Amino acid sequence: MVSPTIKLNNGREMPLVGFGLWKVNNDTCADQVYNAIKSGYRLFDGACDYGNEVESGQGVARAIKDGLVKREDLFIVSKLWNSFHDPERVGPIAKKQLADWGVDYFDLYIVHFPIALKYVDPSVRYPPGWNDEKGGVTESKSKLEDTWHAMEKLYDDGLAKSIGISNYNGGLVLDVLRYARVVPQTLQIEHHPYLTQEGLLKLCKDNGIAVTAYSSFGPQSFIELDMAKAKNTPLLFDHKTVQSIAEKHSKTPAQILLRWATQRGVAVIPKSNNQGRLAQNLDVCSFDLGEDEIKSISSLDQNLRFNDPLSYGIFQPIFA
């Protein structure tokens, strides 16, 4: 089984369901990527900050060598980290990331956060994380507009077949639309029934920007990070609304949450170490929810965000 695709504003096709590489351990990452490809996954969502791009590339290389896929069958996503926003740093770090993956181009390259931090040389620390060489959080003087124009250069040079943004609010989306020569193909955001972001979804739809959801299961992804807000929030898997709909369709709560997103045109990037769940998560377009079911899940919205720099003790209040 392979995911259906959505057409981006540059005409390229992107799988609606992919495999997210956040928090995938280095020692298992290559095998997980290989097994995901074997299960039918074609989109892999990585990032410099995840620290596993070399291992992800090893899984891809093995799958290609074994004849499971060709490079052109895959949709590989990576992201520009905050400390590489200075325009002259964008090209070199993208090329390093491509080398780590062992590929010649990214299908999609994304600005990870609308936050420009002081440059940390990869020879000093990689991934650099949030802190500068002295352990503080120091902002760069780079403007998002200048960073975006450097992203457009990657697009022009064919190093990124599509370019996008992540964690931008509506104001920043409106802003990028005013200065972009190449309109972002995608916006990646935290999106789940506790944070539906309806206005942002409509803004993107009206301007031809595809939306990808991360953390589709809400607090689930953040409990293992020992985040108090996540631990104090009822799990969506256990919510009676989600469970009753899952029982009606003979699906898992995870499949219902993913279908709630994909049926509304939002791409998803779940991950799993379990081969059975890998297949289940990919099979979220073979059934439809009723309009009333979609509305009842959407009504769980609390504007509850987990992936906020403030939640990690980083004073960058981008969602304030």
Tab-separated table of N, CA and C in Angstrom, residues 67-193:
chain	number	residue	atom	x	y	z
A	67	GLY	N	16.517	-2.802	-4.260
A	67	GLY	CA	15.520	-2.741	-5.324
A	67	GLY	C	14.093	-2.492	-4.855
A	68	LEU	N	13.937	-2.061	-3.595
A	68	LEU	CA	12.581	-1.785	-3.091
A	68	LEU	C	11.997	-0.535	-3.737
A	69	VAL	N	12.867	0.456	-3.951
A	69	VAL	CA	12.441	1.730	-4.544
A	69	VAL	C	13.582	2.315	-5.361
A	70	LYS	N	13.245	3.325	-6.145
A	70	LYS	CA	14.239	4.184	-6.785
A	70	LYS	C	14.198	5.525	-6.050
A	71	ARG	N	15.255	6.295	-6.200
A	71	ARG	CA	15.286	7.599	-5.513
A	71	ARG	C	14.072	8.438	-5.883
A	72	GLU	N	13.689	8.412	-7.144
A	72	GLU	CA	12.574	9.257	-7.589
A	72	GLU	C	11.225	8.807	-7.038
A	73	ASP	N	11.172	7.621	-6.447
A	73	ASP	CA	9.934	7.149	-5.816
A	73	ASP	C	9.730	7.767	-4.435
A	74	LEU	N	10.804	8.301	-3.874
A	74	LEU	CA	10.773	8.805	-2.501
A	74	LEU	C	10.568	10.316	-2.461
A	75	PHE	N	10.048	10.783	-1.341
A	75	PHE	CA	9.847	12.216	-1.107
A	75	PHE	C	10.542	12.532	0.222
A	76	ILE	N	11.764	13.033	0.119
A	76	ILE	CA	12.595	13.251	1.307
A	76	ILE	C	12.528	14.717	1.722
A	77	VAL	N	12.181	14.906	2.987
A	77	VAL	CA	11.993	16.244	3.558
A	77	VAL	C	13.068	16.500	4.604
A	78	SER	N	13.646	17.693	4.576
A	78	SER	CA	14.524	18.105	5.673
A	78	SER	C	14.254	19.572	5.997
A	79	LYS	N	14.970	20.059	7.008
A	79	LYS	CA	14.649	21.391	7.518
A	79	LYS	C	15.910	22.192	7.846
A	80	LEU	N	15.805	23.497	7.655
A	80	LEU	CA	16.860	24.451	7.996
A	80	LEU	C	16.744	24.814	9.468
A	81	TRP	N	17.812	24.548	10.242
A	81	TRP	CA	17.748	24.859	11.661
A	81	TRP	C	17.990	26.349	11.921
A	82	ASN	N	17.560	26.790	13.097
A	82	ASN	CA	17.558	28.209	13.475
A	82	ASN	C	18.917	28.891	13.368
A	83	SER	N	19.991	28.165	13.669
A	83	SER	CA	21.311	28.789	13.704
A	83	SER	C	21.965	28.886	12.323
A	84	PHE	N	21.221	28.522	11.286
A	84	PHE	CA	21.730	28.630	9.918
A	84	PHE	C	20.881	29.576	9.078
A	85	HIS	N	20.204	30.526	9.726
A	85	HIS	CA	19.331	31.458	9.009
A	85	HIS	C	20.095	32.524	8.232
A	86	ASP	N	21.329	32.848	8.645
A	86	ASP	CA	22.088	33.846	7.894
A	86	ASP	C	22.151	33.385	6.436
A	87	PRO	N	21.801	34.255	5.493
A	87	PRO	CA	21.666	33.816	4.089
A	87	PRO	C	22.877	33.056	3.559
A	88	GLU	N	24.091	33.475	3.955
A	88	GLU	CA	25.290	32.810	3.443
A	88	GLU	C	25.499	31.417	4.045
A	89	ARG	N	24.723	31.071	5.085
A	89	ARG	CA	24.844	29.745	5.725
A	89	ARG	C	23.857	28.726	5.146
A	90	VAL	N	22.826	29.197	4.464
A	90	VAL	CA	21.751	28.312	4.027
A	90	VAL	C	22.248	27.275	3.023
A	91	GLY	N	22.938	27.714	1.992
A	91	GLY	CA	23.432	26.791	0.977
A	91	GLY	C	24.394	25.750	1.527
A	92	PRO	N	25.428	26.169	2.265
A	92	PRO	CA	26.386	25.191	2.799
A	92	PRO	C	25.763	24.158	3.729
A	93	ILE	N	24.827	24.576	4.592
A	93	ILE	CA	24.258	23.592	5.521
A	93	ILE	C	23.304	22.648	4.782
A	94	ALA	N	22.594	23.160	3.781
A	94	ALA	CA	21.731	22.281	2.994
A	94	ALA	C	22.562	21.223	2.284
A	95	LYS	N	23.713	21.629	1.769
A	95	LYS	CA	24.593	20.674	1.084
A	95	LYS	C	25.152	19.645	2.057
A	96	LYS	N	25.461	20.075	3.281
A	96	LYS	CA	25.915	19.110	4.292
A	96	LYS	C	24.815	18.103	4.600
A	97	GLN	N	23.592	18.590	4.747
A	97	GLN	CA	22.474	17.700	5.044
A	97	GLN	C	22.214	16.737	3.887
A	98	LEU	N	22.337	17.215	2.669
A	98	LEU	CA	22.191	16.332	1.515
A	98	LEU	C	23.262	15.236	1.547
A	99	ALA	N	24.489	15.617	1.893
A	99	ALA	CA	25.568	14.635	1.984
A	99	ALA	C	25.285	13.624	3.093
A	100	ASP	N	24.728	14.099	4.214
A	100	ASP	CA	24.386	13.185	5.311
A	100	ASP	C	23.350	12.156	4.848
A	101	TRP	N	22.381	12.602	4.098
A	101	TRP	CA	21.345	11.706	3.576
A	101	TRP	C	21.873	10.837	2.433
A	102	GLY	N	22.935	11.307	1.767
A	102	GLY	CA	23.457	10.585	0.615
A	102	GLY	C	22.605	10.751	-0.622
A	103	VAL	N	21.980	11.948	-0.772
A	103	VAL	CA	21.135	12.226	-1.936
A	103	VAL	C	21.567	13.544	-2.571
A	104	ASP	N	21.106	13.785	-3.790
A	104	ASP	CA	21.508	14.979	-4.535
A	104	ASP	C	20.544	16.152	-4.356
A	105	TYR	N	19.335	15.849	-3.905
A	105	TYR	CA	18.345	16.912	-3.739
A	105	TYR	C	17.340	16.498	-2.669
A	106	PHE	N	16.726	17.492	-2.056
A	106	PHE	CA	15.581	17.255	-1.179
A	106	PHE	C	14.314	17.499	-1.986
A	107	ASP	N	13.317	16.682	-1.745
A	107	ASP	CA	12.023	16.925	-2.381
A	107	ASP	C	11.337	18.126	-1.740
A	108	LEU	N	11.659	18.367	-0.473
A	108	LEU	CA	11.103	19.516	0.242
A	108	LEU	C	12.084	19.924	1.327
A	109	TYR	N	12.411	21.205	1.375
A	109	TYR	CA	13.316	21.748	2.396
A	109	TYR	C	12.584	22.901	3.071
A	110	ILE	N	12.539	22.859	4.391
A	110	ILE	CA	11.639	23.721	5.172
A	110	ILE	C	12.410	24.573	6.175
A	111	VAL	N	11.993	25.816	6.356
A	111	VAL	CA	12.477	26.635	7.466
A	111	VAL	C	11.818	26.092	8.738
A	112	HIS	N	12.620	25.536	9.647
A	112	HIS	CA	12.082	24.778	10.787
A	112	HIS	C	11.286	25.655	11.757
A	113	PHE	N	11.849	26.796	12.135
A	113	PHE	CA	11.178	27.745	13.023
A	113	PHE	C	11.422	29.156	12.500
A	114	PRO	N	10.502	30.086	12.745
A	114	PRO	CA	10.735	31.484	12.377
A	114	PRO	C	11.606	32.171	13.432
A	115	ILE	N	12.750	31.560	13.717
A	115	ILE	CA	13.661	32.035	14.754
A	115	ILE	C	15.077	31.999	14.194
A	116	ALA	N	15.757	33.138	14.186
A	116	ALA	CA	17.141	33.197	13.716
A	116	ALA	C	18.072	33.274	14.928
A	117	LEU	N	18.931	32.268	15.064
A	117	LEU	CA	19.872	32.223	16.173
A	117	LEU	C	21.309	32.357	15.668
A	118	LYS	N	22.205	32.705	16.574
A	118	LYS	CA	23.623	32.869	16.248
A	118	LYS	C	24.187	31.576	15.669
A	119	TYR	N	25.003	31.731	14.635
A	119	TYR	CA	25.612	30.597	13.946
A	119	TYR	C	26.525	29.802	14.869
A	120	VAL	N	26.387	28.492	14.824
A	120	VAL	CA	27.296	27.573	15.495
A	120	VAL	C	27.882	26.672	14.422
A	121	ASP	N	29.198	26.677	14.276
A	121	ASP	CA	29.831	25.884	13.235
A	121	ASP	C	29.619	24.394	13.504
A	122	PRO	N	29.274	23.632	12.473
A	122	PRO	CA	29.059	22.190	12.669
A	122	PRO	C	30.252	21.462	13.277
A	123	SER	N	31.462	22.001	13.097
A	123	SER	CA	32.642	21.367	13.684
A	123	SER	C	32.679	21.548	15.196
A	124	VAL	N	31.938	22.530	15.699
A	124	VAL	CA	31.871	22.786	17.140
A	124	VAL	C	30.815	21.899	17.790
A	125	ARG	N	29.622	21.869	17.183
A	125	ARG	CA	28.529	21.030	17.714
A	125	ARG	C	27.491	20.845	16.626
A	126	TYR	N	27.110	19.574	16.424
A	126	TYR	CA	26.093	19.299	15.397
A	126	TYR	C	25.290	18.077	15.795
A	127	PRO	N	23.971	18.170	15.802
A	127	PRO	CA	23.185	19.385	15.571
A	127	PRO	C	23.452	20.415	16.672
A	128	PRO	N	23.335	21.682	16.353
A	128	PRO	CA	23.692	22.715	17.317
A	128	PRO	C	22.698	22.926	18.448
A	129	GLY	N	21.436	22.520	18.257
A	129	GLY	CA	20.438	22.784	19.287
A	129	GLY	C	20.150	24.272	19.408
A	130	TRP	N	19.642	24.665	20.557
A	130	TRP	CA	19.210	26.050	20.760
A	130	TRP	C	20.325	26.960	21.260
A	131	ASN	N	21.375	26.384	21.803
A	131	ASN	CA	22.385	27.200	22.492
A	131	ASN	C	23.563	27.558	21.596
A	132	ASP	N	24.153	28.726	21.895
A	132	ASP	CA	25.355	29.133	21.173
A	132	ASP	C	26.572	28.440	21.789
A	133	GLU	N	27.752	28.824	21.364
A	133	GLU	CA	28.971	28.155	21.818
A	133	GLU	C	29.220	28.343	23.311
A	134	LYS	N	28.619	29.385	23.889
A	134	LYS	CA	28.819	29.651	25.315
A	134	LYS	C	27.669	29.135	26.174
A	135	GLY	N	26.711	28.469	25.532
A	135	GLY	CA	25.612	27.879	26.289
A	135	GLY	C	24.383	28.748	26.426
A	136	GLY	N	24.422	29.956	25.861
A	136	GLY	CA	23.259	30.841	25.922
A	136	GLY	C	22.417	30.723	24.653
A	137	VAL	N	21.302	31.440	24.643
A	137	VAL	CA	20.462	31.515	23.451
A	137	VAL	C	20.611	32.926	22.890
A	138	THR	N	21.332	33.033	21.783
A	138	THR	CA	21.656	34.340	21.207
A	138	THR	C	21.035	34.461	19.831
A	139	GLU	N	20.310	35.543	19.620
A	139	GLU	CA	19.635	35.728	18.339
A	139	GLU	C	20.585	36.257	17.281
A	140	SER	N	20.307	35.868	16.043
A	140	SER	CA	21.018	36.407	14.890
A	140	SER	C	20.278	37.660	14.416
A	141	LYS	N	20.942	38.458	13.609
A	141	LYS	CA	20.321	39.670	13.060
A	141	LYS	C	19.577	39.396	11.755
A	142	SER	N	19.606	38.155	11.287
A	142	SER	CA	19.013	37.840	9.985
A	142	SER	C	17.495	37.991	10.000
A	143	LYS	N	16.978	38.542	8.903
A	143	LYS	CA	15.532	38.676	8.735
A	143	LYS	C	14.985	37.442	8.030
A	144	LEU	N	13.746	37.092	8.352
A	144	LEU	CA	13.116	35.945	7.706
A	144	LEU	C	13.051	36.128	6.193
A	145	GLU	N	12.874	37.356	5.758
A	145	GLU	CA	12.813	37.616	4.318
A	145	GLU	C	14.126	37.233	3.647
A	146	ASP	N	15.252	37.600	4.251
A	146	ASP	CA	16.549	37.279	3.649
A	146	ASP	C	16.794	35.769	3.660
A	147	THR	N	16.382	35.116	4.732
A	147	THR	CA	16.520	33.662	4.793
A	147	THR	C	15.693	33.008	3.690
A	148	TRP	N	14.478	33.524	3.482
A	148	TRP	CA	13.619	32.942	2.459
A	148	TRP	C	14.222	33.094	1.062
A	149	HIS	N	14.829	34.229	0.788
A	149	HIS	CA	15.435	34.411	-0.531
A	149	HIS	C	16.603	33.438	-0.734
A	150	ALA	N	17.299	33.087	0.350
A	150	ALA	CA	18.351	32.066	0.246
A	150	ALA	C	17.738	30.690	0.000
A	151	MET	N	16.562	30.448	0.569
A	151	MET	CA	15.837	29.206	0.293
A	151	MET	C	15.434	29.149	-1.190
A	152	GLU	N	15.012	30.279	-1.723
A	152	GLU	CA	14.633	30.344	-3.138
A	152	GLU	C	15.821	30.002	-4.043
A	153	LYS	N	17.028	30.373	-3.605
A	153	LYS	CA	18.238	30.027	-4.376
A	153	LYS	C	18.418	28.509	-4.418
A	154	LEU	N	18.163	27.817	-3.304
A	154	LEU	CA	18.222	26.352	-3.298
A	154	LEU	C	17.232	25.770	-4.304
A	155	TYR	N	16.064	26.377	-4.347
A	155	TYR	CA	15.006	25.951	-5.269
A	155	TYR	C	15.459	26.163	-6.713
A	156	ASP	N	16.013	27.332	-6.980
A	156	ASP	CA	16.486	27.643	-8.334
A	156	ASP	C	17.584	26.682	-8.776
A	157	ASP	N	18.447	26.304	-7.831
A	157	ASP	CA	19.596	25.453	-8.141
A	157	ASP	C	19.244	23.963	-8.181
A	158	GLY	N	17.999	23.629	-7.850
A	158	GLY	CA	17.576	22.237	-7.902
A	158	GLY	C	17.982	21.407	-6.699
A	159	LEU	N	18.523	22.059	-5.667
A	159	LEU	CA	18.892	21.321	-4.453
A	159	LEU	C	17.662	20.995	-3.617
A	160	ALA	N	16.607	21.778	-3.800
A	160	ALA	CA	15.318	21.516	-3.158
A	160	ALA	C	14.248	21.655	-4.234
A	161	LYS	N	13.506	20.574	-4.469
A	161	LYS	CA	12.483	20.599	-5.511
A	161	LYS	C	11.261	21.410	-5.077
A	162	SER	N	11.074	21.522	-3.752
A	162	SER	CA	10.026	22.367	-3.174
A	162	SER	C	10.599	22.964	-1.896
A	163	ILE	N	10.074	24.100	-1.488
A	163	ILE	CA	10.525	24.745	-0.255
A	163	ILE	C	9.310	25.144	0.579
A	164	GLY	N	9.477	25.137	1.888
A	164	GLY	CA	8.342	25.409	2.754
A	164	GLY	C	8.751	26.067	4.056
A	165	ILE	N	7.762	26.231	4.904
A	165	ILE	CA	7.930	26.892	6.197
A	165	ILE	C	7.291	26.023	7.276
A	166	SER	N	7.661	26.285	8.508
A	166	SER	CA	7.101	25.518	9.618
A	166	SER	C	6.982	26.410	10.846
A	167	ASN	N	5.945	26.160	11.619
A	167	ASN	CA	5.711	26.895	12.868
A	167	ASN	C	5.518	28.394	12.645
A	168	TYR	N	5.033	28.769	11.475
A	168	TYR	CA	4.686	30.160	11.189
A	168	TYR	C	3.225	30.384	11.582
A	169	ASN	N	2.947	31.510	12.210
A	169	ASN	CA	1.554	31.859	12.488
A	169	ASN	C	0.970	32.603	11.280
A	170	GLY	N	-0.289	32.987	11.387
A	170	GLY	CA	-0.950	33.626	10.260
A	170	GLY	C	-0.284	34.902	9.804
A	171	GLY	N	0.175	35.718	10.751
A	171	GLY	CA	0.831	36.971	10.402
A	171	GLY	C	2.092	36.746	9.590
A	172	LEU	N	2.873	35.739	9.973
A	172	LEU	CA	4.110	35.448	9.245
A	172	LEU	C	3.820	34.838	7.878
A	173	VAL	N	2.733	34.068	7.764
A	173	VAL	CA	2.345	33.541	6.461
A	173	VAL	C	1.960	34.691	5.529
A	174	LEU	N	1.168	35.625	6.035
A	174	LEU	CA	0.799	36.787	5.226
A	174	LEU	C	2.035	37.578	4.812
A	175	ASP	N	2.997	37.665	5.718
A	175	ASP	CA	4.223	38.409	5.434
A	175	ASP	C	5.037	37.743	4.326
A	176	VAL	N	5.231	36.427	4.429
A	176	VAL	CA	6.039	35.738	3.415
A	176	VAL	C	5.370	35.817	2.040
A	177	LEU	N	4.052	35.848	2.006
A	177	LEU	CA	3.352	35.966	0.733
A	177	LEU	C	3.644	37.303	0.049
A	178	ARG	N	4.022	38.300	0.826
A	178	ARG	CA	4.289	39.624	0.263
A	178	ARG	C	5.706	39.744	-0.317
A	179	TYR	N	6.659	38.981	0.231
A	179	TYR	CA	8.019	39.118	-0.294
A	179	TYR	C	8.513	37.901	-1.079
A	180	ALA	N	7.782	36.805	-1.066
A	180	ALA	CA	8.258	35.588	-1.722
A	180	ALA	C	8.171	35.679	-3.239
A	181	ARG	N	9.256	35.361	-3.914
A	181	ARG	CA	9.220	35.147	-5.359
A	181	ARG	C	8.692	33.743	-5.632
A	182	VAL	N	9.112	32.789	-4.779
A	182	VAL	CA	8.589	31.426	-4.814
A	182	VAL	C	7.716	31.258	-3.575
A	183	VAL	N	6.412	31.193	-3.781
A	183	VAL	CA	5.488	31.023	-2.653
A	183	VAL	C	5.756	29.671	-1.993
A	184	PRO	N	5.798	29.599	-0.659
A	184	PRO	CA	6.024	28.310	0.002
A	184	PRO	C	5.056	27.243	-0.513
A	185	GLN	N	5.614	26.066	-0.762
A	185	GLN	CA	4.754	24.965	-1.195
A	185	GLN	C	3.989	24.373	-0.010
A	186	THR	N	4.599	24.397	1.177
A	186	THR	CA	3.962	23.782	2.347
A	186	THR	C	4.193	24.597	3.609
A	187	LEU	N	3.287	24.394	4.555
A	187	LEU	CA	3.452	24.875	5.933
A	187	LEU	C	3.288	23.661	6.840
A	188	GLN	N	4.258	23.443	7.710
A	188	GLN	CA	4.152	22.338	8.667
A	188	GLN	C	3.868	22.921	10.054
A	189	ILE	N	2.819	22.392	10.698
A	189	ILE	CA	2.389	22.931	11.984
A	189	ILE	C	1.959	21.814	12.940
A	190	GLU	N	1.956	22.136	14.221
A	190	GLU	CA	1.329	21.238	15.186
A	190	GLU	C	-0.178	21.287	14.935
A	191	HIS	N	-0.765	20.123	14.792
A	191	HIS	CA	-2.185	20.084	14.435
A	191	HIS	C	-2.791	18.775	14.921
A	192	HIS	N	-3.788	18.889	15.774
A	192	HIS	CA	-4.504	17.737	16.345
A	192	HIS	C	-5.830	18.260	16.879
A	193	PRO	N	-6.724	17.389	17.347
A	193	PRO	CA	-8.043	17.889	17.784
A	193	PRO	C	-8.011	18.882	18.949
